[in-house]
Coordinates of C-alpha atoms and ligand atoms in Angstrom, one line a residue:
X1328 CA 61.8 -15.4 -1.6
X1329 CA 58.7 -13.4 -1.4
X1330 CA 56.7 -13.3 1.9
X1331 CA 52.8 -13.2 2.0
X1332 CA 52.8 -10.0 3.3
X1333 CA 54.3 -8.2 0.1
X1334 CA 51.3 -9.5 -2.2
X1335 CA 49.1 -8.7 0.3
X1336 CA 47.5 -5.5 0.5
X1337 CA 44.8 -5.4 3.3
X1338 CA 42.7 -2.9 0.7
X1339 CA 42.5 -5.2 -2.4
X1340 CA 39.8 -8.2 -2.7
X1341 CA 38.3 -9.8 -5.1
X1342 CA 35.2 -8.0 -6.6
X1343 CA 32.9 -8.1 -9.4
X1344 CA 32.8 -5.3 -12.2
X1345 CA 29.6 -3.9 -11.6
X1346 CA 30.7 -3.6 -7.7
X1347 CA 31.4 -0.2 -6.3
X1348 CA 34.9 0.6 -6.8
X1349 CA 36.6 3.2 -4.2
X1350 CA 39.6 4.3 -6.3
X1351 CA 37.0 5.5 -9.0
X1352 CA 34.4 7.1 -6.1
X1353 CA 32.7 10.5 -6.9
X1354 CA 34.5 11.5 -4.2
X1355 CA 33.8 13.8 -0.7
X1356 CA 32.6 17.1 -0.8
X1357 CA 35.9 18.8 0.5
X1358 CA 38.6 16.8 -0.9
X1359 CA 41.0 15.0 1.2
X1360 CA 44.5 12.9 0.3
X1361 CA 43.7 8.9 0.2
X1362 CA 44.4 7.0 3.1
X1363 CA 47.2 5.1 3.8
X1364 CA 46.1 1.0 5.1
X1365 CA 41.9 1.3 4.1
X1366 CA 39.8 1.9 1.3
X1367 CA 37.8 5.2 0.9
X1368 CA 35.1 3.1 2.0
X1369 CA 36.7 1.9 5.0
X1370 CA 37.1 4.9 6.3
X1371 CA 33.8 5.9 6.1
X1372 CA 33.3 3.0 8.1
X1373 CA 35.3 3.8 10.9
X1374 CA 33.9 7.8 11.0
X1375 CA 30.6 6.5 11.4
X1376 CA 31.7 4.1 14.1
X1377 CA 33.9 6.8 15.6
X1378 CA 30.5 9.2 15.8
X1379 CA 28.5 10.3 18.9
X1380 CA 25.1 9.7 16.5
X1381 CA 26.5 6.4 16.1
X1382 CA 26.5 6.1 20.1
X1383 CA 23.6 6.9 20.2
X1384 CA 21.7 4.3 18.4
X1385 CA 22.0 2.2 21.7
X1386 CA 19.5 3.9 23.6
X1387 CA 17.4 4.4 20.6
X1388 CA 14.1 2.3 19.6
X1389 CA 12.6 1.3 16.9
X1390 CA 9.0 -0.7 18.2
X1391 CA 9.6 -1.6 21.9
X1392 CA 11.1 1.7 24.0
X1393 CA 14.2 1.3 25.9
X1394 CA 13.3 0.4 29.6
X1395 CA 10.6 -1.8 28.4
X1396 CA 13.3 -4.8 28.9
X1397 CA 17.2 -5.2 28.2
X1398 CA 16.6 -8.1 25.7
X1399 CA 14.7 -5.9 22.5
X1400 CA 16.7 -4.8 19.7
X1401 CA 18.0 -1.5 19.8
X1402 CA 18.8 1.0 16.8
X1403 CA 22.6 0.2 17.8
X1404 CA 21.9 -4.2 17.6
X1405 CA 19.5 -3.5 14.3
X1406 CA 22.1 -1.9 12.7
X1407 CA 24.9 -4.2 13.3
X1408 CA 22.2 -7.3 12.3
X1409 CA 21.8 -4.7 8.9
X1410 CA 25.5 -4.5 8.4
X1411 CA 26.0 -8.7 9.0
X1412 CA 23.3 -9.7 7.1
X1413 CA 24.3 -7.2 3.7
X1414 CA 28.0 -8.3 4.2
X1415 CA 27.1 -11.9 3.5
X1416 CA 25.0 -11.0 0.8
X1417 CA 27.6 -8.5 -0.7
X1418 CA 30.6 -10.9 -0.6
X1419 CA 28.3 -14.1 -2.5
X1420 CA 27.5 -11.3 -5.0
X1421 CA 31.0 -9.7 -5.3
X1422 CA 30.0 -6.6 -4.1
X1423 CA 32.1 -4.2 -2.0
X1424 CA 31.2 -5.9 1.5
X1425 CA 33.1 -2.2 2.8
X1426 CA 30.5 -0.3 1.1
X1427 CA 27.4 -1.8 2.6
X1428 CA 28.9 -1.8 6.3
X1429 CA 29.6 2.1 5.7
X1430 CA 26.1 2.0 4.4
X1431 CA 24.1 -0.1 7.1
X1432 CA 26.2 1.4 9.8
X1433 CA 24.6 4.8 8.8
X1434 CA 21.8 4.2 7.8
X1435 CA 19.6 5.1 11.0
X1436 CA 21.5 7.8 12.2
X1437 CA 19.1 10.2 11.4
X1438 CA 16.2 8.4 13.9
X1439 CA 14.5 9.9 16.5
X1440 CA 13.9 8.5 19.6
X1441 CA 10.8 6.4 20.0
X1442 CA 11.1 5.1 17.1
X1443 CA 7.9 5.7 13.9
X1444 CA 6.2 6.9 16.9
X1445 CA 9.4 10.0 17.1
X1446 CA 9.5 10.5 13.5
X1447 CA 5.8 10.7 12.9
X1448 CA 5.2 13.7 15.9
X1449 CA 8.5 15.4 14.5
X1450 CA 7.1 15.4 10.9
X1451 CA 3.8 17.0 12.2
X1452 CA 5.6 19.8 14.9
X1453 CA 7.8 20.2 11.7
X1454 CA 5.1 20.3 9.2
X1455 CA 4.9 24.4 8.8
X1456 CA 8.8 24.4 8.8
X1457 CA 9.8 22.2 6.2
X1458 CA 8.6 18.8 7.2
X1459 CA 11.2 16.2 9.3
X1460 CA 12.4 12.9 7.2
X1461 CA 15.1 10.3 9.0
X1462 CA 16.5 9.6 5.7
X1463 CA 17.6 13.5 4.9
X1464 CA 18.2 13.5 8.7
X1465 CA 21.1 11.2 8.2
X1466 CA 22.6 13.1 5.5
X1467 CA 22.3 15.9 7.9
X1468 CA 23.8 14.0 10.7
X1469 CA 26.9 12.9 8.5
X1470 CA 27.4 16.1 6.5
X1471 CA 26.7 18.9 8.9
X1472 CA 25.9 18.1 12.7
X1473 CA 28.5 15.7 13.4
X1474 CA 31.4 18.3 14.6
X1475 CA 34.7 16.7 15.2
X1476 CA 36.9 17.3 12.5
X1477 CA 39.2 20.6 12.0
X1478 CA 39.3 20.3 8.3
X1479 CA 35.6 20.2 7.2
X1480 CA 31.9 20.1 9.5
X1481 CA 30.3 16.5 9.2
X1482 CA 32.3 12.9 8.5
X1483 CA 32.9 14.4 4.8
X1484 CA 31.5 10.8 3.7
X1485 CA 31.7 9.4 0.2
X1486 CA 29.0 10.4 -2.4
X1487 CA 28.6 6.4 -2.6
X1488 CA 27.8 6.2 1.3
X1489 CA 25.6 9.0 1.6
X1490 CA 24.0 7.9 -1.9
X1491 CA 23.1 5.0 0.2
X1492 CA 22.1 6.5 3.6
X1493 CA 19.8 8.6 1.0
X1494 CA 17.1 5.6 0.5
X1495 CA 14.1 7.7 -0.6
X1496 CA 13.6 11.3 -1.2
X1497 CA 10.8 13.7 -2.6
X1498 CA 11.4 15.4 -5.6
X1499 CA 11.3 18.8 -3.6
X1500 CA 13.7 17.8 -1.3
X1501 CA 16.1 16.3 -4.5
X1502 CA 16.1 19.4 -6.1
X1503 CA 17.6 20.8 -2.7
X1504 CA 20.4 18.1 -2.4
X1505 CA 21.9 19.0 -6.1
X1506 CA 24.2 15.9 -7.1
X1507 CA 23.2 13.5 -4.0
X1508 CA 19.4 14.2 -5.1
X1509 CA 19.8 14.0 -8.8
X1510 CA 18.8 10.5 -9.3
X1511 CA 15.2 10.9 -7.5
X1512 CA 14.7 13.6 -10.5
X1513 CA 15.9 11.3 -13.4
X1514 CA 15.2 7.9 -12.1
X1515 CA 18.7 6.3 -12.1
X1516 CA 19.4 4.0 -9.8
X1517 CA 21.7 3.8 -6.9
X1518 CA 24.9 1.3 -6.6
X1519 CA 24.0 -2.6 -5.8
X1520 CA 25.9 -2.0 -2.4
X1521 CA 23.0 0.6 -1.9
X1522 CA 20.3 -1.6 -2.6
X1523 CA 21.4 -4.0 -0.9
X1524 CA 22.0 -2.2 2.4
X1525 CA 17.9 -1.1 1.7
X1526 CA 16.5 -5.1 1.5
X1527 CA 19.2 -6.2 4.5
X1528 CA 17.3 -3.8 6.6
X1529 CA 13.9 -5.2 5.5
X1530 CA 15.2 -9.2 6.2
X1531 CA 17.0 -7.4 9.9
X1532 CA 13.5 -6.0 11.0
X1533 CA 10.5 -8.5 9.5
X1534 CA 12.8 -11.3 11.7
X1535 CA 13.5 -9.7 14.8
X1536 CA 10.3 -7.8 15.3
X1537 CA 9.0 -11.4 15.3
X1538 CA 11.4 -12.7 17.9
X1539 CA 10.7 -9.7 19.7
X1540 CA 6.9 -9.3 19.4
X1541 CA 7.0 -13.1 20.7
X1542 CA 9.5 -12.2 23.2
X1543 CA 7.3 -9.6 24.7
X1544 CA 3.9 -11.8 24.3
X1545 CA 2.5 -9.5 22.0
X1546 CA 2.0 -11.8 19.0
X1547 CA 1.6 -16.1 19.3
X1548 CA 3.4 -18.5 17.1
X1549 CA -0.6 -19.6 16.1
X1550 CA -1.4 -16.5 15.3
X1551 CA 1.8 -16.0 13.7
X1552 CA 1.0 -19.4 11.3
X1553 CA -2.2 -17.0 9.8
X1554 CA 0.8 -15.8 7.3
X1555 CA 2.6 -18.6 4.6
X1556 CA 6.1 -18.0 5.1
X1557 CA 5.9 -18.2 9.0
X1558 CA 3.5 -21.0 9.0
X1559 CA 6.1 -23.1 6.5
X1560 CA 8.9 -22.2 8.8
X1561 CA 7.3 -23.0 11.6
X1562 CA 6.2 -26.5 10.0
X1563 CA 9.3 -27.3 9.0
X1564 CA 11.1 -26.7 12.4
X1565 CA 8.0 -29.1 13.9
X1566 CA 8.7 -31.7 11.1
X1567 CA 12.6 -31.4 11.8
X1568 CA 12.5 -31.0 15.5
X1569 CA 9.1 -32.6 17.3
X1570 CA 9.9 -31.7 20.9
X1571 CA 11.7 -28.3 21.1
X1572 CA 10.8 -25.7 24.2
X1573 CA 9.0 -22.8 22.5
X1574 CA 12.2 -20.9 23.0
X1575 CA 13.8 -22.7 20.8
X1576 CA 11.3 -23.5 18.9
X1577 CA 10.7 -19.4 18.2
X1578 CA 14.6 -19.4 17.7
X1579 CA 14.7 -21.9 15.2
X1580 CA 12.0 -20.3 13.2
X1581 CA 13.7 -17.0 13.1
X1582 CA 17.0 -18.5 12.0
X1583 CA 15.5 -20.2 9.2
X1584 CA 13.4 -16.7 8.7
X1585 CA 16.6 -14.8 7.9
X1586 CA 18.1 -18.0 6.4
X1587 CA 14.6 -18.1 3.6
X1588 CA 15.2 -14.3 3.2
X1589 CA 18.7 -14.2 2.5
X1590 CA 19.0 -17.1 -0.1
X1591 CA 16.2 -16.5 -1.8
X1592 CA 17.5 -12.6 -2.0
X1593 CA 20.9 -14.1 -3.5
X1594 CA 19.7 -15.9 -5.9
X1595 CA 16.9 -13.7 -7.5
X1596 CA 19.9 -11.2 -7.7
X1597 CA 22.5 -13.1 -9.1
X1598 CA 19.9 -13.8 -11.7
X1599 CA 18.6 -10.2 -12.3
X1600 CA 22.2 -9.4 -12.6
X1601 CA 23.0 -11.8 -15.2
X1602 CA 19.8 -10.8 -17.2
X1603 CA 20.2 -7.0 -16.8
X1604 CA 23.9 -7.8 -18.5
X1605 CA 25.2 -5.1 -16.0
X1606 CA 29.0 -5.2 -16.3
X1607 CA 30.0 -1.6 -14.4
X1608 CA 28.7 0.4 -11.9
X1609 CA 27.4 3.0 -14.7
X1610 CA 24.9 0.0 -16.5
X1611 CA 23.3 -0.8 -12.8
X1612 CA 23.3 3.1 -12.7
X1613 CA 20.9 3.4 -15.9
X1614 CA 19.5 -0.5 -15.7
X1615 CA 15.9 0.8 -15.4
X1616 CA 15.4 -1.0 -12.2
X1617 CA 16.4 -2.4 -9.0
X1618 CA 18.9 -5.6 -9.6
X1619 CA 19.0 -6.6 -6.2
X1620 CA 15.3 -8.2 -5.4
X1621 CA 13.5 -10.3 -3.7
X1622 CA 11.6 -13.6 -5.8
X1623 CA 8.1 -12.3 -6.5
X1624 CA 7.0 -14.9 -4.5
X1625 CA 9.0 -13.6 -1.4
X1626 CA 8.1 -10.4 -2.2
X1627 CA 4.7 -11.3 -1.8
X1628 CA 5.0 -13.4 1.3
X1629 CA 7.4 -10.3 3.0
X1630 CA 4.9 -8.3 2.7
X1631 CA 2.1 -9.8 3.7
X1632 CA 4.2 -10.7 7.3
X1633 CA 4.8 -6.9 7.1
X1634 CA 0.9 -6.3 7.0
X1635 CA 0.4 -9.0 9.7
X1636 CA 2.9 -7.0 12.0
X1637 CA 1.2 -3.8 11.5
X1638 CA -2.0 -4.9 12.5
X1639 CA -0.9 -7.0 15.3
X1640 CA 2.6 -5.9 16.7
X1641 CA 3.4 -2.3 16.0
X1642 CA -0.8 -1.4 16.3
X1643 CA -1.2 -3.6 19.0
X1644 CA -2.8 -2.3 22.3
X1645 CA -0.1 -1.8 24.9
X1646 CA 2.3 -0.8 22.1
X1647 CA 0.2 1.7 20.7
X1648 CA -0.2 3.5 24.4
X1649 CA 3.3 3.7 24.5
X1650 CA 3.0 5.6 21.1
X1651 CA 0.6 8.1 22.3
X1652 CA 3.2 8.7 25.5
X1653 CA 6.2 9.0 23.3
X1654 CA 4.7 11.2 20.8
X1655 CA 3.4 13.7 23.5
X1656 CA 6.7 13.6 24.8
X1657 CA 8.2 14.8 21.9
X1658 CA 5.6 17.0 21.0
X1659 CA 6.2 18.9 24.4
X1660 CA 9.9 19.3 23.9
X1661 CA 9.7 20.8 20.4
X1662 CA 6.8 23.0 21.5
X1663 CA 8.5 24.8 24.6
X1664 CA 12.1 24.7 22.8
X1665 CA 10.6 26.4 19.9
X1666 CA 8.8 29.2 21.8
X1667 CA 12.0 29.3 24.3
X1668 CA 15.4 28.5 22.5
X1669 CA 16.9 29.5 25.4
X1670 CA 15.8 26.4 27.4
X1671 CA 18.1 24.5 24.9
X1672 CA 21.8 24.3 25.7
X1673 CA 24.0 27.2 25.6
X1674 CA 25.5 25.9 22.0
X1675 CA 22.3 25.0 20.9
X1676 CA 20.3 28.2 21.8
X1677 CA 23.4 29.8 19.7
X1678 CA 23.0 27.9 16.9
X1679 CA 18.9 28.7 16.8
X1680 CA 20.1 32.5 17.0
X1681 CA 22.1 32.4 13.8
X1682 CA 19.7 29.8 12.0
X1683 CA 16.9 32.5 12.7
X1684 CA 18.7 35.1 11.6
X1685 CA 19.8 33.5 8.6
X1686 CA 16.2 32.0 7.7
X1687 CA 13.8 33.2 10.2
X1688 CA 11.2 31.2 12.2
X1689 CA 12.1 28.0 9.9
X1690 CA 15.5 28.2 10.6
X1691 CA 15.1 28.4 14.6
X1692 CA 12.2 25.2 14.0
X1693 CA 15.3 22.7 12.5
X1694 CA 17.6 23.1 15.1
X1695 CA 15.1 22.8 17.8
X1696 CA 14.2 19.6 15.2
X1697 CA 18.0 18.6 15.0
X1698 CA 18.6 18.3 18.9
X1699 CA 15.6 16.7 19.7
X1700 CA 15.9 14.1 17.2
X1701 CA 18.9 13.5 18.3
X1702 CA 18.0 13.1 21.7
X1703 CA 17.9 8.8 23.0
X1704 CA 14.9 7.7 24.5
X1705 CA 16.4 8.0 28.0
X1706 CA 17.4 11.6 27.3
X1707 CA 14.4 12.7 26.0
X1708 CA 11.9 11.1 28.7
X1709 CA 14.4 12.7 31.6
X1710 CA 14.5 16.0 29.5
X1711 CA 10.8 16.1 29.6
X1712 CA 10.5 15.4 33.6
X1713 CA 13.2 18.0 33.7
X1714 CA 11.2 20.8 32.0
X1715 CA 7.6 20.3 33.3
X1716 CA 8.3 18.6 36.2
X1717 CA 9.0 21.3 39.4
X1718 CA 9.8 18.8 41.4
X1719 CA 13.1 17.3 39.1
X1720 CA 16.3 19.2 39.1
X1721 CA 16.6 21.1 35.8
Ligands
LIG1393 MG1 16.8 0.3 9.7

């Protein structure tokens, strides 16, 4: 008699044709034998997990900075809502669900600390150098700056996985990349899993910069109710519930924020898929467009809560002070590591002598731009104290 185990490989589920197979992946840059109890994909899970960028996330921001409270989302509790929310969708859609955790795991690695406020004053230190992007930082992070494995530098990730991490790109910078750029020059499109991963990010961050932006007192549930989608949420939770404690009343309204999102995102996919005909990963490859989508009238509504937390959350008063600190923080740290390598760590300030002397001043500015990016909040706020401050240790 057979037992379950024997037709039970952990590696094989159920999946649609036009999912992202592993056995027929366009493989890792330095080839590597299969593994033995996971998918390809499933191991790229577990290097990502496995790396220090990865670590990292927790004591990185994205709107409120670190100390500001233990309660805000992190990079590290954004990503795992990313990776929850796309696994749900993947597996109603018959995607591979191992493919968009890889994805959404990765997908900020490349961040900065202090969140747009980081990125924007690395971009403009960075401007005569290249330019700094998180995206093509976190193909850098998983294909050159992680070092941990003897065989090859980086996690040696998928092309699939780092197609995804890859969300946007300029044509410039495609042209550098070769294969993993080639579809920003001849507008293919990426895998479902990859699109995916993109819109679970959106649905992770419109609803919890709303629970946190309450949270914090920086935005009201009235003033909230100036956009449709929050204001019919917020109705129906009234209608459904008459006496909740605003906690729970905010609570409830972000549920069914995430809830809206999600089902409305699984259903205008499924039918986008059906209409587009796709039946392999090669027809979503050349179908035009995106397949996985939003309603129009989502769309719409998303994106007029995205305006409204713009002008009122991430531009608001107190937040925007905190900007102006954290991007003269930064600032400071490129400046004197750029003039002074030497300041850096001893394997850093190495690495900035054979970057220079391979591409000059340019190549000295990116890996002054690599360890400060990579730098957590915490890090980079006691670095600073530690290099202007005389009265700190150094
Ligand atoms: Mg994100």
């Amino acid at each position: 008699m057979s037992h379950p185990l024997d037709t039970l490989p952990a590696t094989q589920v159920l999946r649609a044709p036009y999912a992202a197979d592993p056995a027929a992946s366009r493989g890792r840059r330095y080839p590597e034998p299969a593994p033995r109890f996971r998918s390809e994909f499933q191991r790229d899970r577990d290097r990502i997990i496995h790396a220090s960028a990865f670590r990292r996330l927790e004591y990185k921001t994205q709107v409120f900075v670190n100390h500001e409270g233990d309660l805000f989302r992190t990079r590290l509790t954004h990503t795992l809502e990313v990776a929850q929310i796309g696994r749900t969708v993947a597996r109603t859609l018959g995607l591979n669900e191992d493919l968009v955790e890889a994805i959404a795991l990765a997908h900020d690695l490349g961040h900065t600390p202090f969140g747009h406020a980081g990125q924007d004053a690395l971009n403009a230190c960075m401007q005569p150098y290249g330019g700094f992007e998180h995206n093509l930082q976190s193909i850098r992070v998983v294909d050159e700056l992680e070092q941990r494995y003897a065989e090859f530098p980086g996690l040696n990730l998928c092309f699939e996985t780092r197609e995804g991490i890859l969300k946007h790109c300029s044509r410039a910078n495609a042209r550098e990349l070769g294969e993993l750029g080639r579809r920003f020059l001849d507008r293919t499109q990426p895998s479902l899993e990859a699109q995916l991963t993109n819109l679970a990010d959106e649905i992770a961050y419109n609803s919890h910069d709303v629970d946190d932006g309450l949270r914090a007192g920086l935005i009201s549930i009235e003033a909230l109710r100036e956009t449709r989608l929050l204001r019919r949420l917020f109705d129906e939770v009234e209608r459904r519930h008459p006496h909740l404690d605003t906690r729970r009343r905010i609570y409830q309204a972000v549920r069914l924020l995430i809830d809206s999102m999600v089902a409305d995102l699984v259903e205008s996919s499924a039918r986008a898929i059906r209409e587009a005909g796709v039946m392999s990963i090669e027809d979503v490859r050349a179908a035009g467009e995106t397949l996985i989508r939003f309603s129009p009238q989502m769309r719409d509504e998303t994106l007029e809560l995205k305006r409204f937390l713009f002008k009122n959350l991430y531009r608001h008063h107190r937040v925007y002070r905190m900007v102006a600190k954290a991007k003269n923080t930064l600032r400071a740290l490129f400046q004197a590591f750029l003039e002074d390598p030497a300041l850096m760590p001893p394997q850093q300030y190495t690495l900035a002598l054979e970057a220079e002397h391979r591409d000059g001043e340019r190549g000295r500015a990116r890996v002054v731009a690599d360890y400060v990016a990579g730098m957590t909040d915490r890090f980079a706020i006691a670095e600073h104290a530690r290099l202007f401050d005389p009265a700190e240790r150094s």
